[in-house]
Amino acid sequence: MEILTLTANLDALAYVSAFITAGAERSGLDERATWQVQLAVDEAATNIVQHAYAGTEPGTFTITWEVQDNRFIVTLRDHGRSFDPQEVPTPDIMSPLEERQVGGLGIYLMTRLMDEVRFDFDPQEGNFLTMVKYITAPTRDDVVVMPLSGRVDAVTSPRISAEVRDHIASGARYLLLDMSEVNFLSSSGLRALLLIRKELMTEGGELRLCSLQEQVYDVFVLTGFTQVFAIHATQDEAIAAFGQGRA
Amino acid sequence: MEITHKRFNRVDLLALKGRLDATTSPQLKQEIEKLFADGRYRLVIDASGLEYVSSPGLRVLIEARKRAREWKITDLEGGDVRIANLPPRIKEVFDLTGFTSLFDLFDDTTEAVGSF
């Protein structure tokens, strides 16, 4: 867990932004999610700086971030006056200018930008805000995933090759064969895969395989073709690898 | 944040560059107050150089527009704060907070200045 403690004044905001932006980037959040986290955290820190110690000497506040599973978790703790989000009216974002209230936008933005937002108050521990952003694998629409099942052999491979050619004809260059349901691979099947790989490479594309059952993987090991094919444990890992120059 | 002020006959143009947040929004507020004190209520904000906006900045903009619109020459003519060249990220914050429908937005400053 990364921790930063600062005095609650306006100068702190730039440090908070730099701290959380670096954290979000290191945690694999994409550029847009990093921006959303930065804005949400800036709003939270602004609230603390402007309200937590209003009328008194500014105290300190502490910000942390960590990653648990696919969750980027930010916390902010201060020891200022207790903050109850219920007291802040949710802005009516449909209301016309004349009736539009100017407050409440910060908390509203936090809830819109983050996946989870929770406020806690404890007389000893002070205000404790937890915000979570889910880390999602970058979506890409340039990879065609083709699930295969059953036997890949002399009987089934012509149909598989034909389907691949259809994909290539309609512009696909990155092809992933998900082999999780394949329980048998014959030498004819292996030859078909080699030809598919070659055809894709001729077009400047890539073939990758993922989720092989053990007896199928053994065929690749025994023939030495683990060196030829790009084989991945999971779909996500394979999808992320396209276009990285390691096919 | 850098604020560049250009005075036209009827309209004042404020070009913003950098971050409009808790630290810098008082600076914009002060600049706008100065114009209001001079009786200048027709403002265009050129947002093309804006890299970032958070709620204190939004607050200054909405308060300014409310104030400007109270100033009227006739029923049809009066003060306003209009915004030109919102960068995509800033536009996104406007969309999230419903600000897009609170302001007259323009694609370029000439058009915005000419709209008064």
Short mmCIF file of C-alpha atoms in Angstrom, two decimals:
data_model
loop_
_atom_site.label_atom_id
_atom_site.label_comp_id
_atom_site.label_asym_id
_atom_site.label_seq_id
_atom_site.Cartn_x
_atom_site.Cartn_y
_atom_site.Cartn_z
CA MET A 1 0.00 0.00 0.00
CA GLU A 2 1.27 3.47 -0.89
CA ILE A 3 0.63 6.19 1.71
CA LEU A 4 0.90 9.98 1.61
CA THR A 5 0.15 12.35 4.50
CA LEU A 6 -0.22 16.09 3.89
CA THR A 7 -1.33 19.27 5.60
CA ALA A 8 -4.88 20.10 4.51
CA ASN A 9 -4.26 23.22 2.46
CA LEU A 10 -4.56 24.09 -1.22
CA ASP A 11 -0.90 23.32 -1.88
CA ALA A 12 -1.64 19.68 -1.06
CA LEU A 13 -3.90 19.21 -4.09
CA ALA A 14 -1.09 19.12 -6.66
CA TYR A 15 0.74 16.46 -4.60
CA VAL A 16 -2.44 14.41 -4.27
CA SER A 17 -2.99 14.49 -8.04
CA ALA A 18 0.59 13.47 -8.83
CA PHE A 19 0.48 10.69 -6.21
CA ILE A 20 -2.78 9.17 -7.40
CA THR A 21 -2.08 9.57 -11.12
CA ALA A 22 1.21 7.68 -10.78
CA GLY A 23 -0.57 5.00 -8.74
CA ALA A 24 -3.40 4.56 -11.22
CA GLU A 25 -0.98 4.29 -14.14
CA ARG A 26 1.20 1.76 -12.33
CA SER A 27 -1.89 -0.31 -11.51
CA GLY A 28 -2.81 -0.78 -15.15
CA LEU A 29 -5.74 1.63 -15.35
CA ASP A 30 -6.03 3.02 -18.85
CA GLU A 31 -5.65 6.70 -19.65
CA ARG A 32 -9.35 7.48 -19.34
CA ALA A 33 -9.82 5.60 -16.05
CA THR A 34 -6.70 7.30 -14.69
CA TRP A 35 -8.21 10.68 -15.51
CA GLN A 36 -11.50 9.71 -13.84
CA VAL A 37 -9.68 8.57 -10.69
CA GLN A 38 -7.62 11.76 -10.64
CA LEU A 39 -10.73 13.95 -10.83
CA ALA A 40 -12.64 11.96 -8.20
CA VAL A 41 -9.71 12.05 -5.79
CA ASP A 42 -9.12 15.76 -6.44
CA GLU A 43 -12.78 16.41 -5.56
CA ALA A 44 -12.44 14.39 -2.34
CA ALA A 45 -9.22 16.16 -1.34
CA THR A 46 -10.75 19.55 -2.21
CA ASN A 47 -13.64 18.80 0.17
CA ILE A 48 -11.20 18.00 2.96
CA VAL A 49 -9.07 21.08 2.30
CA GLN A 50 -12.07 23.41 2.12
CA HIS A 51 -14.34 21.99 4.83
CA ALA A 52 -12.76 19.47 7.21
CA TYR A 53 -10.78 22.01 9.20
CA ALA A 54 -12.82 25.11 8.42
CA GLY A 55 -12.34 27.76 11.11
CA THR A 56 -9.45 25.92 12.75
CA GLU A 57 -5.76 25.40 12.06
CA PRO A 58 -5.57 22.97 9.13
CA GLY A 59 -4.83 19.44 10.33
CA THR A 60 -3.44 16.65 8.20
CA PHE A 61 -5.07 14.09 5.97
CA THR A 62 -3.79 10.79 4.65
CA ILE A 63 -4.36 9.27 1.25
CA THR A 64 -3.56 5.67 0.30
CA TRP A 65 -3.91 3.46 -2.73
CA GLU A 66 -3.57 -0.24 -3.30
CA VAL A 67 -4.71 -2.92 -5.73
CA GLN A 68 -6.72 -5.93 -4.60
CA ASP A 69 -7.66 -8.35 -7.35
CA ASN A 70 -9.01 -6.09 -10.07
CA ARG A 71 -9.86 -3.23 -7.74
CA PHE A 72 -7.90 0.00 -7.49
CA ILE A 73 -8.72 1.17 -3.96
CA VAL A 74 -8.17 4.74 -2.75
CA THR A 75 -8.78 5.87 0.82
CA LEU A 76 -8.72 9.35 2.31
CA ARG A 77 -8.73 9.90 6.06
CA ASP A 78 -8.96 13.17 7.97
CA HIS A 79 -9.56 14.11 11.59
CA GLY A 80 -11.62 17.20 10.95
CA ARG A 81 -15.29 17.76 11.61
CA SER A 82 -17.50 14.78 10.86
CA PHE A 83 -18.77 14.69 7.33
CA ASP A 84 -22.18 13.27 6.52
CA PRO A 85 -22.80 12.94 2.77
CA GLN A 86 -26.54 12.82 3.47
CA GLU A 87 -26.39 16.51 4.39
CA VAL A 88 -25.17 17.41 0.93
CA PRO A 89 -28.10 17.61 -1.47
CA THR A 90 -27.62 15.73 -4.73
CA PRO A 91 -27.61 18.35 -7.47
CA ASP A 92 -30.52 18.16 -9.87
CA ILE A 93 -28.51 18.15 -13.07
CA MET A 94 -31.63 18.67 -15.17
CA SER A 95 -32.68 21.91 -13.49
CA PRO A 96 -32.44 25.17 -15.43
CA LEU A 97 -29.82 27.80 -14.64
CA GLU A 98 -32.04 29.96 -12.44
CA GLU A 99 -32.86 27.06 -10.11
CA ARG A 100 -29.54 25.36 -10.33
CA GLN A 101 -27.82 24.92 -6.96
CA VAL A 102 -24.08 25.51 -7.11
CA GLY A 103 -23.06 23.04 -4.38
CA GLY A 104 -22.84 19.28 -4.18
CA LEU A 105 -21.11 18.84 -7.53
CA GLY A 106 -17.92 17.38 -6.08
CA ILE A 107 -19.55 14.41 -4.37
CA TYR A 108 -21.83 13.90 -7.31
CA LEU A 109 -18.83 13.70 -9.65
CA MET A 110 -17.07 11.24 -7.32
CA THR A 111 -20.02 8.85 -7.46
CA ARG A 112 -20.22 9.14 -11.25
CA LEU A 113 -16.51 8.66 -11.87
CA MET A 114 -15.80 5.78 -9.46
CA ASP A 115 -17.36 2.32 -9.26
CA GLU A 116 -17.76 2.39 -5.46
CA VAL A 117 -17.79 5.32 -3.00
CA ARG A 118 -18.27 4.89 0.75
CA PHE A 119 -18.10 7.44 3.58
CA ASP A 120 -17.48 6.32 7.16
CA PHE A 121 -17.10 8.34 10.32
CA ASP A 122 -15.65 7.17 13.58
CA PRO A 123 -15.21 9.49 16.60
CA GLN A 124 -11.69 8.10 17.12
CA GLU A 125 -10.57 7.53 13.56
CA GLY A 126 -12.26 10.51 11.94
CA ASN A 127 -13.66 10.64 8.40
CA PHE A 128 -12.77 7.70 6.23
CA LEU A 129 -13.59 7.72 2.55
CA THR A 130 -13.11 4.64 0.38
CA MET A 131 -13.35 4.81 -3.41
CA VAL A 132 -12.85 1.93 -5.82
CA LYS A 133 -12.22 1.83 -9.55
CA TYR A 134 -12.42 -1.54 -11.30
CA ILE A 135 -9.44 -2.39 -13.45
CA THR A 136 -10.69 -3.83 -16.72
CA ALA A 137 -8.57 -5.27 -19.47
CA PRO A 138 -8.49 -2.81 -22.34
CA THR A 139 -11.21 -3.78 -24.80
CA ARG A 140 -10.07 -4.32 -28.34
CA ASP A 141 -12.14 -4.99 -31.39
CA ASP A 142 -9.27 -6.06 -33.63
CA VAL A 143 -9.02 -9.64 -32.31
CA VAL A 144 -11.29 -12.39 -33.61
CA VAL A 145 -11.78 -15.18 -31.07
CA MET A 146 -12.69 -18.52 -32.62
CA PRO A 147 -13.66 -21.24 -30.15
CA LEU A 148 -12.91 -24.80 -31.32
CA SER A 149 -14.29 -27.94 -29.78
CA GLY A 150 -14.04 -31.71 -29.96
CA ARG A 151 -11.50 -33.23 -32.34
CA VAL A 152 -9.23 -31.25 -34.61
CA ASP A 153 -8.25 -33.81 -37.25
CA ALA A 154 -8.46 -34.66 -40.95
CA VAL A 155 -12.26 -34.66 -40.80
CA THR A 156 -12.83 -31.35 -39.00
CA SER A 157 -9.85 -29.24 -40.10
CA PRO A 158 -11.16 -28.34 -43.61
CA ARG A 159 -14.19 -26.71 -41.97
CA ILE A 160 -11.95 -24.86 -39.50
CA SER A 161 -9.66 -23.65 -42.31
CA ALA A 162 -12.65 -22.46 -44.32
CA GLU A 163 -13.99 -20.49 -41.37
CA VAL A 164 -10.59 -18.89 -40.84
CA ARG A 165 -10.42 -17.90 -44.51
CA ASP A 166 -13.84 -16.25 -44.18
CA HIS A 167 -12.50 -14.20 -41.26
CA ILE A 168 -9.38 -13.23 -43.21
CA ALA A 169 -11.52 -12.29 -46.22
CA SER A 170 -13.62 -9.97 -44.05
CA GLY A 171 -10.50 -8.20 -42.78
CA ALA A 172 -9.50 -10.12 -39.64
CA ARG A 173 -5.75 -10.18 -39.02
CA TYR A 174 -5.50 -11.08 -35.32
CA LEU A 175 -6.99 -14.52 -34.78
CA LEU A 176 -7.22 -16.35 -31.47
CA LEU A 177 -8.19 -20.02 -31.42
CA ASP A 178 -9.67 -20.85 -28.04
CA MET A 179 -8.87 -24.56 -27.65
CA SER A 180 -10.39 -25.09 -24.20
CA GLU A 181 -13.00 -27.52 -25.58
CA VAL A 182 -10.62 -29.38 -27.89
CA ASN A 183 -9.83 -32.86 -26.56
CA PHE A 184 -7.92 -34.33 -29.49
CA LEU A 185 -5.43 -32.97 -32.01
CA SER A 186 -4.14 -35.19 -34.81
CA SER A 187 -1.16 -34.62 -37.08
CA SER A 188 -3.54 -33.51 -39.86
CA GLY A 189 -5.09 -31.04 -37.46
CA LEU A 190 -1.67 -29.74 -36.54
CA ARG A 191 -0.80 -29.32 -40.23
CA ALA A 192 -4.00 -27.35 -40.75
CA LEU A 193 -3.08 -25.03 -37.87
CA LEU A 194 0.37 -24.49 -39.40
CA LEU A 195 -1.21 -23.51 -42.73
CA ILE A 196 -3.63 -21.12 -40.97
CA ARG A 197 -0.70 -19.53 -39.18
CA LYS A 198 1.19 -19.12 -42.44
CA GLU A 199 -1.79 -17.60 -44.24
CA LEU A 200 -2.32 -15.07 -41.47
CA MET A 201 1.36 -14.15 -41.39
CA THR A 202 1.33 -13.60 -45.15
CA GLU A 203 -1.44 -11.05 -44.58
CA GLY A 204 0.57 -9.37 -41.81
CA GLY A 205 -1.58 -10.99 -39.13
CA GLU A 206 -1.02 -13.20 -36.11
CA LEU A 207 -2.36 -16.52 -34.90
CA ARG A 208 -2.46 -17.30 -31.21
CA LEU A 209 -3.79 -20.30 -29.30
CA CYS A 210 -5.09 -20.39 -25.75
CA SER A 211 -6.48 -22.62 -23.01
CA LEU A 212 -5.10 -25.94 -24.27
CA GLN A 213 -6.04 -29.17 -22.52
CA GLU A 214 -3.06 -31.16 -21.28
CA GLN A 215 -3.17 -33.98 -23.85
CA VAL A 216 -3.47 -31.39 -26.64
CA TYR A 217 -0.59 -29.35 -25.30
CA ASP A 218 1.47 -32.58 -25.21
CA VAL A 219 1.11 -32.87 -29.00
CA PHE A 220 2.78 -29.47 -29.36
CA VAL A 221 5.53 -30.45 -26.92
CA LEU A 222 6.25 -33.80 -28.58
CA THR A 223 6.45 -32.26 -32.06
CA GLY A 224 8.50 -29.28 -30.92
CA PHE A 225 5.79 -26.89 -32.15
CA THR A 226 5.62 -25.03 -28.85
CA GLN A 227 8.45 -23.04 -30.42
CA VAL A 228 6.38 -22.26 -33.49
CA PHE A 229 2.96 -21.37 -32.09
CA ALA A 230 2.17 -18.58 -29.64
CA ILE A 231 0.40 -20.50 -26.88
CA HIS A 232 -1.26 -18.73 -23.95
CA ALA A 233 -2.83 -19.94 -20.71
CA THR A 234 -5.90 -17.70 -20.90
CA GLN A 235 -7.94 -15.75 -23.45
CA ASP A 236 -7.21 -12.43 -21.71
CA GLU A 237 -3.48 -13.02 -21.79
CA ALA A 238 -3.61 -13.98 -25.48
CA ILE A 239 -5.76 -10.99 -26.47
CA ALA A 240 -3.42 -8.61 -24.69
CA ALA A 241 -0.43 -10.09 -26.56
CA PHE A 242 -1.63 -9.32 -30.11
CA GLY A 243 0.33 -6.62 -31.87
CA GLN A 244 3.18 -6.80 -29.36
CA GLY A 245 5.56 -8.46 -31.80
CA ARG A 246 5.94 -11.81 -30.05
CA ALA A 247 3.80 -14.04 -32.23
CA MET B 1 -3.72 28.79 -14.77
CA GLU B 2 -3.09 31.56 -17.25
CA ILE B 3 -5.88 33.99 -18.11
CA THR B 4 -5.56 36.20 -21.17
CA HIS B 5 -8.04 39.05 -21.45
CA LYS B 6 -9.06 40.64 -24.73
CA ARG B 7 -11.52 43.53 -24.78
CA PHE B 8 -13.84 44.01 -27.75
CA ASN B 9 -16.33 46.78 -28.20
CA ARG B 10 -19.19 45.08 -26.47
CA VAL B 11 -17.72 41.79 -25.37
CA ASP B 12 -14.82 40.63 -23.20
CA LEU B 13 -12.94 37.45 -24.07
CA LEU B 14 -11.15 35.45 -21.38
CA ALA B 15 -8.85 32.71 -22.66
CA LEU B 16 -8.03 30.09 -20.01
CA LYS B 17 -4.92 27.94 -20.09
CA GLY B 18 -4.05 25.16 -17.65
CA ARG B 19 -6.02 23.76 -14.73
CA LEU B 20 -9.24 25.26 -13.39
CA ASP B 21 -9.52 23.71 -9.91
CA ALA B 22 -9.74 24.67 -6.24
CA THR B 23 -6.35 26.37 -6.39
CA THR B 24 -6.91 28.46 -9.50
CA SER B 25 -10.67 29.12 -9.56
CA PRO B 26 -10.41 32.17 -7.21
CA GLN B 27 -8.18 33.72 -9.87
CA LEU B 28 -10.90 33.38 -12.52
CA LYS B 29 -13.55 34.55 -10.08
CA GLN B 30 -11.52 37.68 -9.37
CA GLU B 31 -11.01 38.39 -13.06
CA ILE B 32 -14.75 38.08 -13.73
CA GLU B 33 -15.63 40.22 -10.68
CA LYS B 34 -13.37 42.95 -12.06
CA LEU B 35 -15.25 42.96 -15.38
CA PHE B 36 -18.64 43.00 -13.64
CA ALA B 37 -17.48 45.92 -11.50
CA ASP B 38 -16.66 47.75 -14.76
CA GLY B 39 -20.17 47.10 -16.00
CA ARG B 40 -18.92 44.50 -18.48
CA TYR B 41 -21.41 41.65 -18.41
CA ARG B 42 -20.95 40.11 -21.86
CA LEU B 43 -18.24 37.47 -21.54
CA VAL B 44 -16.86 34.72 -23.70
CA ILE B 45 -14.66 32.07 -22.12
CA ASP B 46 -12.21 30.50 -24.58
CA ALA B 47 -11.63 27.06 -23.07
CA SER B 48 -9.33 25.68 -25.78
CA GLY B 49 -6.26 25.78 -23.50
CA LEU B 50 -8.05 24.24 -20.53
CA GLU B 51 -6.50 20.94 -19.42
CA TYR B 52 -8.62 20.20 -16.40
CA VAL B 53 -11.71 21.35 -14.56
CA SER B 54 -13.09 20.31 -11.17
CA SER B 55 -16.17 21.43 -9.23
CA PRO B 56 -14.79 24.70 -7.78
CA GLY B 57 -14.15 25.82 -11.36
CA LEU B 58 -17.63 24.77 -12.47
CA ARG B 59 -19.01 26.73 -9.57
CA VAL B 60 -17.31 29.95 -10.66
CA LEU B 61 -18.69 29.52 -14.18
CA ILE B 62 -22.28 28.93 -13.10
CA GLU B 63 -22.23 31.78 -10.57
CA ALA B 64 -20.80 34.09 -13.21
CA ARG B 65 -23.50 33.19 -15.71
CA LYS B 66 -26.25 33.72 -13.12
CA ARG B 67 -24.86 37.15 -12.26
CA ALA B 68 -24.32 38.20 -15.87
CA ARG B 69 -27.84 37.29 -16.90
CA GLU B 70 -29.29 39.57 -14.22
CA TRP B 71 -27.91 42.51 -16.20
CA LYS B 72 -30.37 43.50 -18.93
CA ILE B 73 -30.51 46.28 -21.51
CA THR B 74 -33.82 45.16 -22.97
CA ASP B 75 -35.83 42.00 -22.56
CA LEU B 76 -33.90 40.48 -25.44
CA GLU B 77 -30.48 41.94 -24.82
CA GLY B 78 -28.28 41.65 -21.80
CA GLY B 79 -25.36 40.00 -20.12
CA ASP B 80 -24.27 36.41 -20.47
CA VAL B 81 -21.30 34.09 -20.10
CA ARG B 82 -20.79 31.95 -23.20
CA ILE B 83 -18.17 29.27 -23.68
CA ALA B 84 -16.16 28.38 -26.79
CA ASN B 85 -13.83 25.50 -27.71
CA LEU B 86 -14.45 23.00 -24.92
CA PRO B 87 -11.77 20.26 -25.14
CA PRO B 88 -13.21 16.70 -25.09
CA ARG B 89 -12.27 15.89 -21.47
CA ILE B 90 -13.76 19.14 -20.20
CA LYS B 91 -16.86 18.54 -22.32
CA GLU B 92 -17.17 15.18 -20.61
CA VAL B 93 -17.26 16.85 -17.18
CA PHE B 94 -19.88 19.28 -18.51
CA ASP B 95 -21.95 16.32 -19.75
CA LEU B 96 -21.64 14.46 -16.42
CA THR B 97 -22.78 17.44 -14.40
CA GLY B 98 -25.50 18.67 -16.74
CA PHE B 99 -23.50 21.83 -17.52
CA THR B 100 -23.78 21.25 -21.26
CA SER B 101 -27.39 22.40 -21.20
CA LEU B 102 -26.68 25.25 -18.76
CA PHE B 103 -24.42 27.14 -21.16
CA ASP B 104 -24.48 28.25 -24.76
CA LEU B 105 -21.48 26.45 -26.21
CA PHE B 106 -19.67 27.49 -29.38
CA ASP B 107 -17.14 25.81 -31.64
CA ASP B 108 -15.03 28.91 -32.06
CA THR B 109 -14.43 32.19 -30.29
CA THR B 110 -15.32 34.45 -33.22
CA GLU B 111 -18.73 32.86 -33.41
CA ALA B 112 -19.18 33.17 -29.64
CA VAL B 113 -18.14 36.85 -29.59
CA GLY B 114 -20.37 37.55 -32.56
CA SER B 115 -23.36 35.91 -30.88
CA PHE B 116 -23.88 38.90 -28.58
#
